[in-house]
Amino acid sequence: MDGGKFLSTIDRLTKQNRILGVALLLMLVWNVMNWGMAKSMQAKTTVVVVPIGDHGLEIGAGKASDRYMRRMARYITSQLGSYTAATARQQYEELLELFPPDKVGMVQNYFEKIATDVERFPSISSSLRWAGQEPLKYTDTRIQVQAEKQRLVNGSITERTPTWYCIDYRINEARFWLLNIEEKVGTGEDLCFLKSPDA
């Protein structure tokens, strides 16, 4: 047997395996780069919702358009502030869909107590309308709505209360999550953005 021929065959196979190894390594690097780019593109996805007769509501990449924020604020405050004994429970249940799963149980118990209290007095209802020069203000984490809450007994207004809704939220990619809602009563400016005395 010719030893030189055997060694040259082994050398040739080794070289070919090196080329194959380099090719596999390049394919692996290419796939990892593609995966990273796909994840990056997914995080920047913007969803455009176009209701009939509207210009569209945009949300995505962790932010939303002014029109989307206005619609969401109006929906949340209407569900909370305008109700009757017959509709309150259903409205609160709809709002639960906006909360993240880890908060739903606690919020559901809270809404359940309010709905039970409202249902005890079927002749009393509530109506909410936005008020002020600039009723809606928001930052990246908080929405403030200035409104007037009207208490009605048998359809007649018996009380008008200046009310502020402080709504904490976050946007994950193209999903709006409601984190907390605080209702403040009183007059002033930007009650939702005032720091507490302890701060």
Short mmCIF file of C-alpha atoms in Angstrom, two decimals:
data_model
loop_
_atom_site.label_atom_id
_atom_site.label_comp_id
_atom_site.label_asym_id
_atom_site.label_seq_id
_atom_site.Cartn_x
_atom_site.Cartn_y
_atom_site.Cartn_z
CA MET A 1 0.00 0.00 0.00
CA ASP A 2 1.24 3.46 -0.95
CA GLY A 3 1.46 5.51 2.29
CA GLY A 4 1.83 8.83 0.48
CA LYS A 5 -1.40 8.31 -1.46
CA PHE A 6 -3.26 7.42 1.77
CA LEU A 7 -1.96 10.53 3.56
CA SER A 8 -2.85 12.81 0.64
CA THR A 9 -6.41 11.38 0.64
CA ILE A 10 -6.73 12.09 4.37
CA ASP A 11 -5.39 15.63 3.86
CA ARG A 12 -7.91 16.22 1.04
CA LEU A 13 -10.83 15.00 3.21
CA THR A 14 -9.64 17.17 6.11
CA LYS A 15 -9.58 20.24 3.89
CA GLN A 16 -13.08 19.46 2.61
CA ASN A 17 -14.34 19.08 6.17
CA ARG A 18 -12.81 22.42 7.07
CA ILE A 19 -14.68 24.04 4.22
CA LEU A 20 -17.87 22.29 5.35
CA GLY A 21 -17.28 23.46 8.94
CA VAL A 22 -16.70 27.03 7.83
CA ALA A 23 -19.87 26.89 5.69
CA LEU A 24 -21.92 25.57 8.61
CA LEU A 25 -20.51 28.28 10.91
CA LEU A 26 -21.40 30.99 8.37
CA MET A 27 -24.94 29.57 8.03
CA LEU A 28 -25.33 29.59 11.81
CA VAL A 29 -24.17 33.23 12.05
CA TRP A 30 -26.54 34.18 9.19
CA ASN A 31 -29.51 32.49 10.93
CA VAL A 32 -28.75 34.21 14.25
CA MET A 33 -28.59 37.58 12.47
CA ASN A 34 -31.92 36.91 10.73
CA TRP A 35 -33.53 35.92 14.04
CA GLY A 36 -32.27 39.14 15.69
CA MET A 37 -33.56 41.28 12.84
CA ALA A 38 -36.97 39.55 12.94
CA LYS A 39 -37.27 40.19 16.70
CA SER A 40 -36.29 43.82 16.21
CA MET A 41 -38.88 44.27 13.46
CA GLN A 42 -41.57 42.63 15.59
CA ALA A 43 -40.92 45.11 18.43
CA LYS A 44 -41.33 48.02 16.00
CA THR A 45 -44.59 46.76 14.48
CA THR A 46 -47.34 49.37 14.33
CA VAL A 47 -50.99 48.32 14.17
CA VAL A 48 -53.30 50.74 12.39
CA VAL A 49 -56.98 50.35 13.24
CA VAL A 50 -59.27 52.17 10.82
CA PRO A 51 -62.82 52.46 12.13
CA ILE A 52 -65.54 53.46 9.68
CA GLY A 53 -65.52 57.21 9.14
CA ASP A 54 -62.21 57.79 10.93
CA HIS A 55 -58.60 58.40 9.92
CA GLY A 56 -57.20 55.51 11.92
CA LEU A 57 -55.81 54.81 15.34
CA GLU A 58 -52.16 53.85 15.54
CA ILE A 59 -50.45 51.84 18.26
CA GLY A 60 -47.15 50.02 18.21
CA ALA A 61 -43.48 50.09 19.20
CA GLY A 62 -44.53 51.01 22.75
CA LYS A 63 -46.45 54.17 21.85
CA ALA A 64 -49.79 55.29 20.44
CA SER A 65 -51.10 58.19 18.37
CA ASP A 66 -52.93 61.13 19.94
CA ARG A 67 -56.20 59.94 18.41
CA TYR A 68 -55.76 56.47 19.93
CA MET A 69 -55.01 57.92 23.39
CA ARG A 70 -58.06 60.20 23.20
CA ARG A 71 -60.34 57.31 22.21
CA MET A 72 -58.96 55.05 24.94
CA ALA A 73 -59.29 57.78 27.60
CA ARG A 74 -62.87 58.51 26.53
CA TYR A 75 -63.77 54.81 26.61
CA ILE A 76 -62.29 54.23 30.08
CA THR A 77 -63.82 57.34 31.67
CA SER A 78 -67.22 56.69 30.08
CA GLN A 79 -67.26 53.13 31.43
CA LEU A 80 -66.37 54.40 34.90
CA GLY A 81 -68.38 57.61 35.11
CA SER A 82 -71.57 57.13 33.10
CA TYR A 83 -73.67 54.23 34.37
CA THR A 84 -77.00 53.11 35.74
CA ALA A 85 -77.73 50.35 38.23
CA ALA A 86 -78.51 48.05 35.30
CA THR A 87 -75.31 48.71 33.33
CA ALA A 88 -72.55 49.30 35.91
CA ARG A 89 -71.54 45.66 36.43
CA GLN A 90 -71.31 44.95 32.70
CA GLN A 91 -69.28 48.12 32.08
CA TYR A 92 -66.78 47.19 34.81
CA GLU A 93 -66.46 43.68 33.38
CA GLU A 94 -65.57 45.16 29.99
CA LEU A 95 -62.85 47.28 31.61
CA LEU A 96 -61.30 44.16 33.15
CA GLU A 97 -60.17 43.11 29.68
CA LEU A 98 -57.73 46.04 29.62
CA PHE A 99 -55.91 44.99 32.81
CA PRO A 100 -52.92 42.61 32.71
CA PRO A 101 -53.61 39.09 34.02
CA ASP A 102 -51.70 39.63 37.29
CA LYS A 103 -54.04 42.52 38.29
CA VAL A 104 -57.41 41.17 37.13
CA GLY A 105 -58.29 39.34 40.37
CA MET A 106 -57.72 42.33 42.64
CA VAL A 107 -59.47 44.77 40.27
CA GLN A 108 -62.40 42.41 39.81
CA ASN A 109 -63.00 42.29 43.58
CA TYR A 110 -62.91 46.08 43.75
CA PHE A 111 -65.33 46.50 40.82
CA GLU A 112 -67.61 43.86 42.33
CA LYS A 113 -67.99 45.91 45.52
CA ILE A 114 -68.76 49.09 43.58
CA ALA A 115 -71.29 47.34 41.32
CA THR A 116 -73.05 45.84 44.36
CA ASP A 117 -73.34 49.30 45.96
CA VAL A 118 -74.65 50.87 42.72
CA GLU A 119 -77.27 48.13 42.26
CA ARG A 120 -78.69 48.79 45.75
CA PHE A 121 -80.11 52.13 44.52
CA PRO A 122 -81.72 51.60 41.08
CA SER A 123 -83.12 55.16 40.92
CA ILE A 124 -79.62 56.70 41.11
CA SER A 125 -77.40 56.95 38.04
CA SER A 126 -74.29 58.86 37.01
CA SER A 127 -73.32 60.84 33.93
CA LEU A 128 -69.85 62.07 33.06
CA ARG A 129 -68.76 64.78 30.65
CA TRP A 130 -65.26 66.05 30.01
CA ALA A 131 -64.65 69.60 31.25
CA GLY A 132 -62.02 72.32 31.22
CA GLN A 133 -59.91 74.01 28.55
CA GLU A 134 -57.72 70.94 28.09
CA PRO A 135 -59.56 67.96 29.57
CA LEU A 136 -57.08 65.34 28.36
CA LYS A 137 -53.37 65.31 29.15
CA TYR A 138 -51.04 62.35 29.12
CA THR A 139 -47.46 61.23 29.46
CA ASP A 140 -45.80 57.91 28.59
CA THR A 141 -47.23 56.31 31.75
CA ARG A 142 -50.24 58.36 32.91
CA ILE A 143 -53.45 59.78 31.42
CA GLN A 144 -55.28 62.63 33.14
CA VAL A 145 -58.92 63.44 32.34
CA GLN A 146 -60.68 66.44 33.83
CA ALA A 147 -64.44 65.96 33.96
CA GLU A 148 -67.69 66.84 35.65
CA LYS A 149 -69.60 63.97 37.21
CA GLN A 150 -73.35 64.41 37.51
CA ARG A 151 -75.44 62.43 39.96
CA LEU A 152 -79.00 61.82 38.81
CA VAL A 153 -81.95 60.67 40.90
CA ASN A 154 -84.93 59.54 38.83
CA GLY A 155 -83.42 61.35 35.84
CA SER A 156 -82.94 64.73 37.55
CA ILE A 157 -79.48 66.12 38.27
CA THR A 158 -79.00 66.48 42.03
CA GLU A 159 -75.24 66.99 42.24
CA ARG A 160 -72.33 68.11 40.03
CA THR A 161 -68.81 67.15 41.10
CA PRO A 162 -65.50 68.21 39.49
CA THR A 163 -63.66 64.94 39.01
CA TRP A 164 -60.20 63.97 37.81
CA TYR A 165 -59.39 60.52 36.46
CA CYS A 166 -55.74 59.52 36.83
CA ILE A 167 -55.13 56.46 34.64
CA ASP A 168 -51.82 54.61 34.78
CA TYR A 169 -51.03 52.50 31.72
CA ARG A 170 -48.31 50.93 29.65
CA ILE A 171 -48.05 49.92 26.02
CA ASN A 172 -46.23 46.68 25.22
CA GLU A 173 -45.50 46.58 21.50
CA ALA A 174 -49.08 46.98 20.15
CA ARG A 175 -51.05 46.20 23.35
CA PHE A 176 -52.53 48.82 25.70
CA TRP A 177 -52.54 47.69 29.35
CA LEU A 178 -54.47 49.50 32.06
CA LEU A 179 -52.52 49.40 35.34
CA ASN A 180 -54.42 51.61 37.79
CA ILE A 181 -57.27 54.12 37.92
CA GLU A 182 -57.59 56.79 40.58
CA GLU A 183 -60.57 59.13 40.86
CA LYS A 184 -59.86 62.48 42.54
CA VAL A 185 -62.50 65.02 43.47
CA GLY A 186 -61.67 68.71 43.65
CA THR A 187 -60.68 71.81 41.77
CA GLY A 188 -57.25 72.92 40.69
CA GLU A 189 -54.81 72.24 37.90
CA ASP A 190 -53.36 68.88 36.92
CA LEU A 191 -54.30 67.04 40.10
CA CYS A 192 -53.03 63.79 38.60
CA PHE A 193 -49.55 65.19 38.07
CA LEU A 194 -49.14 66.90 41.45
CA LYS A 195 -46.62 65.23 43.74
CA SER A 196 -47.81 64.18 47.15
CA PRO A 197 -46.47 66.19 50.14
CA ASP A 198 -44.44 63.15 51.26
CA ALA A 199 -42.48 63.02 47.99
#
